[in-house]
XYZ file of N, CA and C in Angstrom:
795
model
N 5.430 20.789 13.997
C 5.082 19.555 15.299
C 5.977 18.316 14.514
N 6.401 16.982 15.925
C 7.380 16.395 15.561
C 7.089 15.199 14.196
N 5.744 14.463 14.490
C 5.464 13.787 13.268
C 5.539 14.690 12.404
N 5.355 15.931 11.703
C 5.125 16.299 10.009
C 6.870 16.227 9.881
N 7.355 16.226 10.918
C 8.900 16.748 10.703
C 9.347 15.309 10.049
N 9.080 15.107 11.236
C 9.853 12.989 10.942
C 8.976 12.643 9.171
N 7.746 12.502 8.995
C 6.929 12.775 7.256
C 8.292 13.785 6.365
N 8.480 14.968 6.590
C 9.267 15.727 6.421
C 9.887 15.550 5.595
N 11.619 14.423 6.386
C 12.328 13.937 6.402
C 12.923 12.788 5.540
N 11.177 12.040 6.281
C 11.547 10.384 5.150
C 11.173 11.279 3.641
N 10.243 11.714 3.814
C 10.182 11.801 2.164
C 11.711 12.762 0.826
N 12.862 13.918 2.368
C 13.834 14.125 1.434
C 15.012 12.681 2.323
N 14.585 11.818 2.500
C 15.969 10.843 2.652
C 15.063 10.216 1.057
N 14.191 9.563 1.219
C 13.584 9.260 -0.554
C 14.060 10.085 -1.283
N 13.354 11.431 -1.308
C 14.282 12.152 -2.712
C 16.232 12.186 -3.032
N 16.205 11.819 -2.675
C 17.671 11.250 -2.866
C 18.274 10.277 -3.146
N 16.711 9.131 -3.651
C 17.636 8.083 -4.523
C 17.339 8.520 -6.028
N 16.946 8.922 -6.733
C 17.304 9.914 -8.192
C 17.510 8.667 -9.066
N 18.691 8.393 -9.710
C 18.121 6.785 -10.058
C 17.241 5.910 -10.198
N 17.010 5.116 -9.041
C 15.764 5.016 -8.755
C 14.991 4.764 -9.127
N 14.585 5.992 -9.174
C 13.288 6.685 -9.171
C 13.034 6.114 -10.554
N 14.234 6.980 -11.001
C 13.671 7.322 -12.540
C 14.033 5.584 -13.191
N 14.382 4.895 -13.099
C 14.761 2.914 -13.387
C 13.364 2.135 -12.327
N 12.851 3.232 -11.616
C 11.735 2.457 -11.166
C 10.019 3.233 -12.132
N 9.824 4.486 -12.346
C 9.362 4.848 -13.302
C 9.512 4.225 -15.015
N 10.318 4.183 -14.778
C 10.424 3.461 -16.934
C 9.396 2.014 -16.409
N 10.308 1.476 -15.179
C 9.827 -0.290 -15.450
C 8.382 -0.357 -15.250
N 7.508 0.378 -13.804
C 6.376 0.569 -14.273
C 5.633 0.807 -15.260
N 5.640 1.752 -16.104
C 5.732 2.495 -17.423
C 5.160 0.657 -18.206
N 6.910 0.394 -18.847
C 6.694 -1.104 -19.378
C 5.679 -1.842 -19.056
N 5.468 -2.691 -17.330
C 5.025 -2.754 -16.902
C 3.297 -2.849 -17.444
N 3.266 -1.351 -17.297
C 1.803 -1.223 -18.487
C 1.146 -0.560 -18.859
N 2.110 -1.474 -19.950
C 1.788 -1.106 -21.692
C 1.500 -2.686 -21.428
N 2.312 -3.777 -21.404
C 2.550 -5.212 -20.724
C 1.096 -5.692 -20.597
N 0.661 -5.108 -19.493
C -0.263 -6.010 -18.898
C -1.470 -4.706 -19.197
N -1.447 -4.060 -19.963
C -3.306 -3.280 -20.612
C -2.829 -4.103 -21.917
N -2.376 -3.928 -23.156
C -2.690 -4.850 -23.998
C -3.172 -6.453 -23.723
N -2.140 -6.995 -22.461
C -3.595 -8.070 -21.939
C -4.349 -8.332 -21.276
N -4.746 -7.100 -21.208
C -5.615 -7.009 -20.226
C -7.392 -5.923 -21.790
N -6.551 -5.997 -22.246
C -7.374 -5.013 -23.501
C -7.544 -6.747 -24.541
N -7.191 -7.353 -24.164
C -6.797 -8.857 -25.075
C -8.041 -10.163 -24.239
N -8.584 -9.756 -22.878
C -9.414 -10.098 -21.904
C -10.467 -9.578 -22.659
N -10.959 -8.726 -21.987
C -12.038 -6.890 -22.694
C -12.151 -7.854 -23.866
N -11.903 -8.110 -24.501
C -12.305 -8.236 -25.912
C -13.285 -9.425 -26.338
N -12.782 -10.446 -25.709
C -13.080 -10.992 -25.452
C -14.677 -11.460 -24.676
N -14.402 -10.456 -23.514
C -15.375 -10.147 -22.428
C -15.475 -8.922 -22.004
N -16.688 -7.385 -23.438
C -16.245 -6.851 -23.167
C -17.662 -6.201 -21.604
N -17.774 -7.139 -20.885
C -17.900 -6.200 -19.027
C -17.774 -7.219 -18.166
N -17.198 -7.920 -18.913
C -16.480 -8.320 -17.768
C -16.236 -7.817 -16.080
N -16.636 -8.173 -15.111
C -16.123 -7.868 -13.886
C -17.173 -6.286 -13.855
N -17.689 -6.456 -14.214
C -18.378 -4.616 -15.274
C -18.408 -3.814 -15.230
N -16.208 -3.328 -15.784
C -16.002 -2.795 -16.169
C -15.872 -3.099 -17.589
N -15.817 -1.283 -18.809
C -15.351 -2.265 -20.114
C -13.643 -1.673 -20.230
N -13.423 -2.404 -22.024
C -12.113 -1.817 -21.745
C -11.170 -0.482 -20.857
N -12.344 0.431 -21.229
C -11.288 1.431 -21.076
C -10.932 1.283 -19.737
N -11.958 0.966 -18.411
C -11.874 0.826 -17.142
C -10.829 0.195 -17.091
N -10.633 -1.385 -17.666
C -9.183 -2.068 -17.034
C -8.039 -1.877 -17.617
N -8.144 -0.975 -18.703
C -6.700 -0.646 -18.792
C -6.790 0.359 -17.933
N -7.132 1.476 -17.722
C -7.276 2.336 -17.207
C -6.574 1.913 -14.947
N -7.340 0.718 -14.463
C -7.228 -0.136 -13.466
C -5.329 -0.539 -13.998
N -5.271 -1.352 -14.685
C -4.179 -1.058 -14.700
C -2.900 -0.386 -14.783
N -3.061 0.983 -15.078
C -2.556 2.231 -14.569
C -2.399 2.265 -13.113
N -3.248 2.348 -13.159
C -3.485 2.835 -11.558
C -2.364 2.010 -10.458
N -2.614 1.077 -10.392
C -1.660 -0.249 -10.323
C -0.256 -0.125 -10.428
N 0.100 0.146 -11.608
C 2.031 1.037 -11.806
C 2.107 1.881 -10.568
N 0.708 3.055 -10.570
C 1.055 4.035 -10.227
C 1.074 3.759 -8.301
N 0.115 2.145 -8.339
C 0.279 3.066 -6.053
C 1.604 1.852 -5.988
N 1.893 1.070 -7.160
C 2.840 0.045 -6.381
C 2.898 -0.196 -5.048
N 3.970 1.356 -5.618
C 5.168 1.504 -5.066
C 4.305 2.774 -3.609
N 3.666 3.403 -3.832
C 3.311 4.339 -2.841
C 2.531 3.858 -2.034
N 0.901 2.691 -1.909
C 0.993 1.684 -1.276
C 2.518 0.536 -0.448
N 3.658 0.629 -0.712
C 4.279 -0.462 -0.498
C 3.256 -2.316 -0.906
N 3.065 -2.025 -2.153
C 2.580 -3.427 -2.109
C 3.314 -4.827 -1.701
N 4.837 -4.776 -2.441
C 5.750 -5.993 -1.561
C 6.106 -6.133 -0.270
N 5.904 -4.694 0.005
C 6.531 -4.841 1.812
C 7.295 -3.834 1.264
N 7.903 -3.523 2.174
C 9.598 -2.631 2.716
C 8.592 -0.812 3.401
N 9.814 -0.403 2.935
C 9.112 1.013 3.155
C 9.389 1.167 5.479
N 9.325 1.917 5.630
C 9.428 2.759 7.164
C 10.260 1.011 7.683
N 8.900 0.815 7.741
C 8.797 -0.589 8.251
C 10.100 -1.283 8.926
N 10.647 -1.624 7.532
C 11.668 -2.660 7.269
C 12.961 -1.889 8.150
N 13.045 -0.513 8.138
C 13.492 -0.251 9.722
C 13.630 -0.688 10.687
N 12.548 -1.137 11.125
C 12.400 -1.222 12.492
C 12.309 -2.582 12.356
N 11.785 -3.391 11.125
C 12.223 -5.260 11.708
C 13.887 -4.999 11.736
N 14.875 -4.738 10.781
C 16.182 -3.672 11.189
C 16.681 -3.778 12.857
N 16.016 -2.807 13.295
C 16.294 -1.960 14.902
C 15.917 -3.031 15.874
N 15.351 -3.874 15.383
C 13.940 -4.711 16.669
C 15.150 -6.127 16.476
N 15.775 -6.500 14.974
C 17.162 -7.702 15.455
C 18.080 -7.384 15.645
N 18.699 -5.805 15.732
C 19.727 -5.290 16.085
C 19.985 -5.141 17.795
N 18.876 -5.072 18.228
C 17.629 -4.749 19.484
C 17.524 -2.820 19.650
N 18.199 -2.586 18.589
C 18.525 -1.088 18.716
C 16.760 -0.435 19.180
N 15.694 -1.176 18.647
C 14.559 -0.773 19.362
C 14.721 -0.945 20.419
N 15.114 -1.212 21.709
C 15.438 -1.141 22.650
C 14.619 0.253 23.132
N 16.517 1.531 22.793
C 15.647 2.943 22.741
C 15.123 3.390 22.275
N 14.385 2.497 20.741
C 13.090 3.876 20.753
C 11.822 3.330 21.670
N 11.845 2.106 22.814
C 10.950 1.832 23.203
C 10.776 3.060 24.673
N 12.365 3.618 24.675
C 11.771 4.413 26.208
C 12.307 6.029 25.429
N 11.573 6.541 24.261
C 11.139 7.530 23.397
C 9.805 8.556 23.875
N 10.286 9.219 24.272
C 8.197 10.215 24.769
C 7.590 10.145 23.721
N 7.369 8.892 22.826
C 6.587 9.569 21.401
C 5.981 7.729 21.229
N 5.004 7.597 20.783
C 5.315 5.914 20.509
C 5.264 5.796 18.684
N 5.599 4.694 19.306
C 6.293 4.137 17.629
C 6.079 3.411 17.048
N 4.135 3.712 17.175
C 3.444 3.351 16.128
C 2.546 5.335 14.961
N 2.913 5.841 16.509
C 2.894 7.246 15.261
C 4.418 7.325 14.822
N 4.970 7.253 15.271
C 6.789 8.026 14.251
C 6.485 7.260 13.250
N 6.736 6.085 13.231
C 6.445 5.574 12.048
C 5.928 5.266 10.983
N 4.594 4.923 11.395
C 3.366 5.334 10.131
C 3.604 7.131 10.097
N 3.848 8.197 10.646
C 4.202 9.450 9.790
C 5.348 9.309 8.804
N 6.733 8.982 9.150
C 7.896 8.125 8.527
C 6.813 7.159 6.745
N 6.864 7.130 6.734
C 5.901 5.543 6.341
C 4.931 6.682 5.030
N 3.911 7.786 6.006
C 3.544 8.211 4.918
C 4.278 9.714 3.832
N 5.336 9.991 4.804
C 6.395 10.747 3.869
C 6.951 10.255 2.948
N 7.353 8.531 2.744
C 7.385 8.009 1.635
C 6.914 8.242 0.801
N 5.596 7.478 1.101
C 4.287 7.318 0.268
C 4.129 8.838 -0.156
N 3.870 10.193 -0.174
C 4.395 10.911 -0.227
C 5.541 11.078 -1.602
N 6.346 10.365 -0.996
C 7.498 10.836 -2.830
C 6.987 9.456 -4.086
N 6.818 9.189 -3.455
C 6.261 7.764 -4.323
C 4.882 8.226 -4.986
N 4.042 8.838 -4.924
C 2.766 9.376 -5.068
C 3.188 9.800 -5.940
N 4.242 11.314 -5.763
C 4.435 12.217 -6.180
C 5.541 11.749 -7.963
N 5.640 10.940 -7.504
C 6.812 10.227 -8.457
C 6.852 9.068 -9.124
N 7.109 8.452 -8.520
C 6.571 6.591 -9.320
C 4.692 6.583 -9.254
N 3.974 7.453 -8.815
C 2.310 7.706 -8.587
C 2.387 8.043 -9.855
N 2.597 9.763 -9.627
C 2.309 10.254 -11.685
C 2.775 10.817 -12.286
N 3.684 9.681 -12.278
C 4.911 9.323 -13.911
C 4.539 7.869 -14.590
N 4.058 7.075 -14.628
C 3.134 6.128 -14.938
C 1.748 6.591 -15.191
N 1.257 7.788 -14.464
C -0.463 8.023 -14.738
C -0.462 8.843 -15.758
N 1.062 9.018 -16.368
C 1.012 10.271 -18.103
C 1.112 9.497 -18.676
N 2.104 9.330 -18.548
C 2.420 7.411 -19.231
C 0.778 6.522 -20.149
N 0.482 6.435 -19.233
C -1.138 6.046 -19.408
C -1.927 6.927 -19.675
N -1.800 7.875 -19.410
C -3.199 9.059 -20.261
C -3.128 9.177 -21.255
N -1.803 9.287 -21.866
C -0.708 9.988 -23.284
C -0.911 8.533 -24.496
N -0.756 7.154 -23.864
C -0.238 5.482 -25.034
C -1.783 5.570 -25.369
N -2.740 5.194 -23.482
C -3.551 4.695 -23.935
C -5.318 5.687 -23.572
N -5.028 6.769 -22.920
C -6.060 7.725 -22.557
C -7.040 7.188 -21.682
N -6.084 6.440 -20.670
C -6.743 6.172 -19.301
C -8.023 7.590 -19.051
N -9.163 7.007 -17.958
C -10.294 7.652 -17.571
C -10.044 8.265 -16.240
N -10.167 9.426 -16.606
C -10.279 10.217 -14.555
C -11.049 10.674 -14.203
N -11.067 10.090 -12.873
C -12.347 10.622 -11.694
C -13.174 11.966 -12.838
N -14.621 10.666 -12.189
C -15.440 12.043 -13.075
C -15.730 13.208 -13.068
N -15.438 13.798 -11.710
C -15.931 14.453 -11.003
C -15.053 15.698 -9.684
N -14.419 16.170 -9.609
C -13.975 16.914 -8.336
C -13.874 16.027 -6.772
N -15.222 15.589 -6.750
C -15.953 15.002 -5.980
C -15.807 13.594 -4.946
N -15.304 12.546 -6.247
C -14.235 11.200 -7.288
C -12.611 11.898 -6.796
N -12.186 12.689 -7.453
C -11.119 12.862 -7.027
C -10.620 13.377 -5.831
N -11.719 14.282 -4.924
C -11.451 13.911 -3.340
C -11.313 12.880 -2.249
N -12.031 11.827 -2.938
C -12.393 11.300 -2.578
C -11.202 9.854 -2.751
N -11.007 9.165 -3.710
C -10.030 8.515 -4.472
C -8.501 9.778 -3.129
N -8.420 11.572 -2.785
C -7.529 11.175 -2.620
C -7.583 10.221 -0.656
N -8.356 10.832 -0.277
C -8.494 9.792 0.529
C -8.879 9.092 1.204
N -8.857 8.252 0.148
C -9.079 6.333 0.278
C -7.927 6.126 -0.485
N -6.358 6.952 -0.764
C -5.642 6.256 -1.220
C -4.332 6.638 -0.035
N -4.870 7.626 0.830
C -4.221 8.224 2.676
C -4.792 6.758 3.840
N -5.733 6.461 3.351
C -6.021 5.294 3.544
C -5.680 3.941 3.369
N -5.560 3.438 2.761
C -4.628 1.682 1.852
C -3.403 2.679 2.428
N -2.413 3.448 2.146
C -1.329 3.571 2.790
C -1.009 3.587 4.442
N -1.885 3.719 5.176
C -3.095 3.153 6.447
C -2.913 2.190 6.788
N -3.360 1.618 6.393
C -3.807 -0.270 5.650
C -2.792 -0.672 6.030
N -1.693 -0.573 4.727
C -0.540 -1.332 4.387
C 1.044 -1.845 5.953
N 0.381 0.347 5.782
C 1.125 0.630 7.085
C 0.949 -0.573 7.921
N 0.165 -0.802 8.628
C -0.458 -1.327 10.060
C 0.617 -2.902 9.873
N -0.612 -3.536 8.648
C 0.148 -4.122 8.154
C 1.528 -4.904 7.860
N 2.782 -4.531 7.460
C 3.770 -4.224 7.370
C 4.336 -4.213 8.859
N 3.742 -2.708 10.095
C 3.940 -3.021 10.905
C 4.146 -4.115 11.521
N 3.000 -5.584 11.682
C 2.663 -6.295 12.079
C 4.350 -7.610 11.804
N 3.954 -6.856 10.517
C 4.736 -7.808 10.088
C 6.621 -8.147 10.656
N 6.691 -6.688 10.553
C 7.903 -6.495 10.762
C 8.513 -6.227 12.986
N 6.988 -6.632 13.601
C 6.829 -6.546 14.831
C 7.328 -7.947 15.090
N 6.668 -8.956 14.020
C 7.501 -10.506 14.281
C 8.640 -10.866 14.814
N 9.442 -9.809 14.446
C 11.365 -9.770 14.409
C 11.446 -9.896 15.873
N 10.432 -9.841 17.018
C 10.258 -9.550 18.053
C 10.473 -11.111 18.216
N 9.609 -11.949 18.201
C 9.553 -13.580 18.324
C 10.524 -14.166 17.760
N 10.528 -13.777 16.091
C 11.751 -14.334 15.077
C 13.122 -14.810 14.249
N 13.297 -13.178 15.410
C 13.697 -11.881 15.162
C 14.683 -12.494 13.855
N 13.861 -12.137 13.431
C 13.836 -11.853 11.522
C 12.082 -11.793 10.661
N 12.279 -11.347 10.264
C 10.656 -10.260 9.345
C 10.489 -11.834 8.481
N 12.045 -12.074 8.012
C 12.226 -12.321 6.469
C 10.687 -13.157 5.525
N 10.463 -14.179 5.781
C 9.839 -14.964 5.566
C 8.338 -14.883 6.370
N 8.214 -14.539 7.435
C 6.702 -13.790 7.340
C 5.931 -12.685 6.429
N 7.311 -11.689 5.798
C 7.246 -10.428 4.761
C 7.144 -10.840 3.303
N 8.156 -12.745 3.216
C 7.260 -12.828 1.784
C 6.259 -12.700 1.627
N 5.270 -14.633 2.388
C 4.056 -15.007 2.742
C 3.263 -13.630 3.147
N 3.249 -12.492 3.846
C 2.402 -11.368 3.344
C 2.804 -10.675 2.174
N 3.712 -10.359 1.592
C 3.540 -9.177 0.527
C 3.087 -11.013 -0.939
N 3.429 -11.979 -0.404
C 2.283 -12.508 -1.703
C 0.613 -13.160 -1.875
N -0.155 -12.848 -0.313
C -0.843 -12.399 -0.120
C -1.603 -10.933 -0.474
N -0.629 -9.698 0.089
C -0.784 -8.473 -0.235
C -1.325 -8.709 -2.401
N -0.073 -9.326 -2.991
C -0.231 -8.945 -4.513
C -2.179 -10.199 -5.138
N -2.473 -10.909 -4.463
C -3.131 -11.849 -4.885
C -4.615 -11.547 -3.605
N -4.098 -10.436 -2.838
C -5.690 -10.195 -3.092
C -6.455 -8.658 -2.824
N -5.067 -8.077 -3.712
C -5.003 -6.486 -3.359
C -5.872 -6.041 -5.206
N -6.020 -7.091 -5.036
C -6.161 -6.967 -7.162
C -5.220 -6.519 -7.758
N -3.667 -7.315 -7.394
C -2.224 -6.052 -8.241
C -2.261 -7.747 -9.447
N -2.735 -8.267 -8.859
C -2.786 -9.821 -9.871
C -3.677 -9.805 -10.629
N -4.647 -9.371 -10.491
C -6.346 -9.844 -10.976
C -7.577 -8.754 -10.600
N -8.221 -8.270 -11.254
C -9.346 -7.105 -10.170
C -9.422 -8.151 -9.560
N -10.450 -7.813 -7.959
C -10.920 -8.158 -7.219
C -12.449 -8.307 -7.781
N -12.611 -7.842 -8.646
C -14.743 -8.067 -9.159
C -14.488 -9.435 -10.451
N -13.105 -9.810 -10.736
C -13.864 -11.158 -11.271
C -13.383 -12.234 -10.805
N -12.990 -12.104 -9.378
C -12.678 -13.390 -8.797
C -14.285 -14.466 -8.373
N -14.625 -15.364 -9.485
C -15.956 -15.871 -8.200
C -16.539 -16.103 -6.723
N -17.842 -15.984 -7.097
C -18.424 -16.617 -6.249
C -17.709 -16.185 -4.753
N -17.285 -17.451 -3.717
C -17.147 -16.933 -2.894
C -15.953 -16.512 -2.242
N -14.730 -16.923 -3.042
C -13.308 -16.345 -3.024
C -12.959 -14.936 -3.812
N -15.043 -14.626 -4.638
C -14.268 -11.995 -4.240
C -15.338 -12.376 -3.715
N -16.007 -13.367 -2.551
C -16.756 -12.528 -1.231
C -15.960 -11.749 -0.281
N -14.904 -13.072 -0.505
C -13.908 -13.073 0.199
C -12.473 -11.638 0.565
N -11.904 -12.054 -0.835
C -11.620 -11.693 -1.149
C -11.975 -9.756 -1.459
N -12.906 -9.015 -0.750
C -12.953 -8.200 -0.814
C -13.535 -7.429 0.498
N -12.912 -8.764 0.958
C -13.778 -8.168 2.672
C -12.369 -8.114 3.373
N -11.341 -8.790 2.572
C -9.947 -8.907 3.443
C -9.244 -7.030 3.379
N -8.559 -7.269 4.535
C -8.214 -5.456 4.582
C -7.140 -5.253 3.400
N -6.336 -6.358 2.803
C -5.704 -5.782 1.241
C -6.679 -5.453 -0.245
N -7.621 -5.109 0.294
C -8.882 -4.836 -0.295
C -8.469 -3.254 -0.617
N -8.074 -2.716 -0.009
C -7.858 -1.822 0.650
C -6.678 -0.893 -0.287
N -5.956 -1.441 -0.400
C -4.825 -1.272 -1.549
C -5.428 -0.537 -2.217
N -6.153 -1.547 -2.867
C -5.826 -1.123 -5.007
C -6.777 -0.866 -5.475
N -8.268 -2.243 -4.975
C -9.246 -1.923 -5.591
C -10.582 -1.610 -4.816
N -10.263 -1.529 -3.767
C -10.963 0.684 -3.573
C -10.424 2.092 -3.885
N -9.321 1.718 -4.059
C -9.382 3.363 -4.409
C -9.251 3.210 -6.163
N -8.686 2.411 -6.844
C -9.579 2.365 -8.008
C -10.561 1.875 -8.593
N -11.847 1.604 -7.683
C -13.437 1.620 -7.537
C -13.514 3.160 -7.963
N -12.923 3.993 -6.262
C -13.056 5.270 -5.875
C -12.835 5.921 -7.965
N -11.871 5.741 -7.949
C -11.294 6.639 -9.232
C -12.245 5.887 -10.489
N -12.957 4.661 -10.201
C -13.115 4.713 -11.932
C -15.229 4.732 -11.862
N -15.494 5.337 -10.688
C -17.164 6.187 -10.600
C -18.074 4.895 -9.974
N -17.119 3.947 -9.170
C -18.202 2.137 -9.465
C -19.207 2.144 -7.880
N -18.310 3.091 -6.574
C -18.852 3.913 -5.814
C -19.330 5.126 -5.793
N -20.153 5.403 -5.741
C -21.218 7.057 -4.946
C -21.506 6.626 -4.520
N -22.120 7.416 -3.623
C -23.739 7.850 -2.721
C -23.577 7.323 -1.482
N -23.744 6.687 -1.167
C -24.016 5.545 0.289
C -22.877 4.575 -0.616
N -22.341 4.035 -1.502
C -21.131 2.966 -2.208
C -20.720 3.900 -1.229
N -19.801 4.694 -1.688
C -18.460 5.765 -1.564
C -18.727 5.962 -0.311
N -19.916 5.929 0.782
C -19.014 5.466 2.501
C -19.265 4.828 2.558
N -19.713 3.818 1.997
C -19.542 2.079 2.816
C -18.320 1.941 2.555
N -17.599 2.083 0.743
C -15.861 1.816 0.550
C -14.902 2.548 1.662
N -15.702 4.255 1.451
C -14.285 4.076 2.569
C -14.433 3.768 4.086
N -16.004 3.659 4.642
C -15.925 3.856 5.746
C -14.860 1.426 6.095
N -14.887 0.984 5.124
C -14.770 -0.103 5.487
C -13.208 -0.391 5.291
N -11.936 0.885 4.736
C -11.359 1.167 4.903
C -10.645 1.733 5.867
N -11.810 2.710 6.932
C -11.619 3.418 7.864
C -11.680 1.734 8.990
N -11.905 1.186 9.258
C -12.539 -0.247 9.611
C -11.258 -0.446 9.785
N -10.867 -1.311 8.848
C -9.439 -1.249 8.606
C -8.091 -1.514 9.362
N -8.431 -0.376 8.886
C -7.086 0.834 9.787
C -7.484 1.093 10.726
N -8.887 1.208 11.862
C -8.334 1.169 13.179
C -8.125 -0.015 13.911
N -8.381 -0.924 12.834
C -8.941 -2.451 13.926
C -6.975 -2.628 13.982
N -7.046 -2.691 13.008
C -5.130 -2.885 11.930
C -4.555 -2.000 12.797
N -4.877 -0.353 13.466
C -3.574 0.245 14.037
C -3.483 -0.831 15.595
N -5.328 -0.758 16.328
C -5.356 -1.436 17.079
C -4.296 -2.199 17.620
N -4.329 -3.210 16.646
C -3.501 -4.644 16.349
C -1.925 -4.435 17.141
N -1.214 -3.189 16.106
C -0.237 -2.615 16.423
C 0.069 -2.319 17.497
N -1.504 -1.293 18.443
C -1.369 -1.054 19.728
C -0.186 -2.375 20.465
N -0.861 -3.442 20.842
C -1.729 -4.327 21.646
C -0.213 -5.480 21.234
N 0.058 -5.300 19.787
C 1.360 -6.303 19.645
C 2.593 -5.152 21.117
N 2.166 -4.214 20.171
C 4.264 -3.897 20.511
C 3.913 -3.482 22.515
N 2.560 -3.690 23.018
C 2.468 -4.079 24.564
C 3.107 -4.915 24.815
N 3.148 -6.585 24.278
C 3.343 -7.857 24.592
C 4.611 -8.013 24.124
N 5.578 -6.646 23.005
C 6.412 -6.776 23.125
C 7.717 -5.866 23.623
N 6.684 -5.153 24.471
C 8.003 -4.227 25.511
C 7.406 -5.120 26.693
N 6.424 -5.528 27.169
C 7.125 -6.547 28.015
C 7.910 -8.219 27.925
N 7.434 -8.072 26.856
C 8.907 -8.767 26.820
C 10.377 -8.922 26.509
N 10.668 -7.504 25.544
C 12.268 -6.473 25.955
C 12.343 -5.970 27.590
N 10.980 -5.953 28.395
C 11.721 -5.729 29.686
C 12.280 -6.510 30.436
N 11.127 -7.903 30.230
C 11.748 -8.903 30.756
C 12.827 -9.449 31.093
N 13.431 -9.927 28.836
C 14.845 -9.822 28.692
C 15.929 -9.280 29.753
N 15.255 -7.791 29.365
C 16.377 -6.775 29.820
C 16.333 -6.739 31.728
N 15.275 -7.169 32.346
C 15.919 -7.550 34.011
C 16.421 -9.494 34.371
């Protein structure tokens, strides 16, 4: 199948950057250790903060480090290729191909995410297990639900990044929007601080935005916070945002296609 081939080739492409991968694993592990001690100090002062215990908090830290590149939290990934092709005008060729642009780049991004999960995801997780004895999913069902949630997190992240890259159709350069989007992602995904610690209306808002799908939802599933109907609701939240954002990608692409056709004419 075409999309499987695209994902496989992208996996191989990212696997060529071995030195960068090893450096990334080392960096994520160092930050994981630093953040773990900071969180332990915080939970020592408030042992039940956000409904987590100290072990949950440290586990959350290592999940964040493991998923940072898998989800492409700061942006980047295959959508940067799209933004560059828009800037140079090469995207006009892509629009004439007999395959959907969104599906093509989504398949490529899933291949990228798979590589980062198996390297920069597994590596820090093993360090966390050895050094801090982080928690594992309580059951095979929880592990399977986490895997589904992780795929949905990548899809939601991809859709946001695709929309950011698409701004290059009108702005010629996505850089400014990308920086702003990355700042929102760091704050509202829970990477800076778990969203369960956000007070009042800010916490409610943060957990309703699509960025919560990146880390907070998968982490809570891993930790067993969501079970039964709560688990279905959490996954449904991610599915809903994935569908809404992918539809938005298609709509923006149609607008951009009309722009390209008009300019070409």
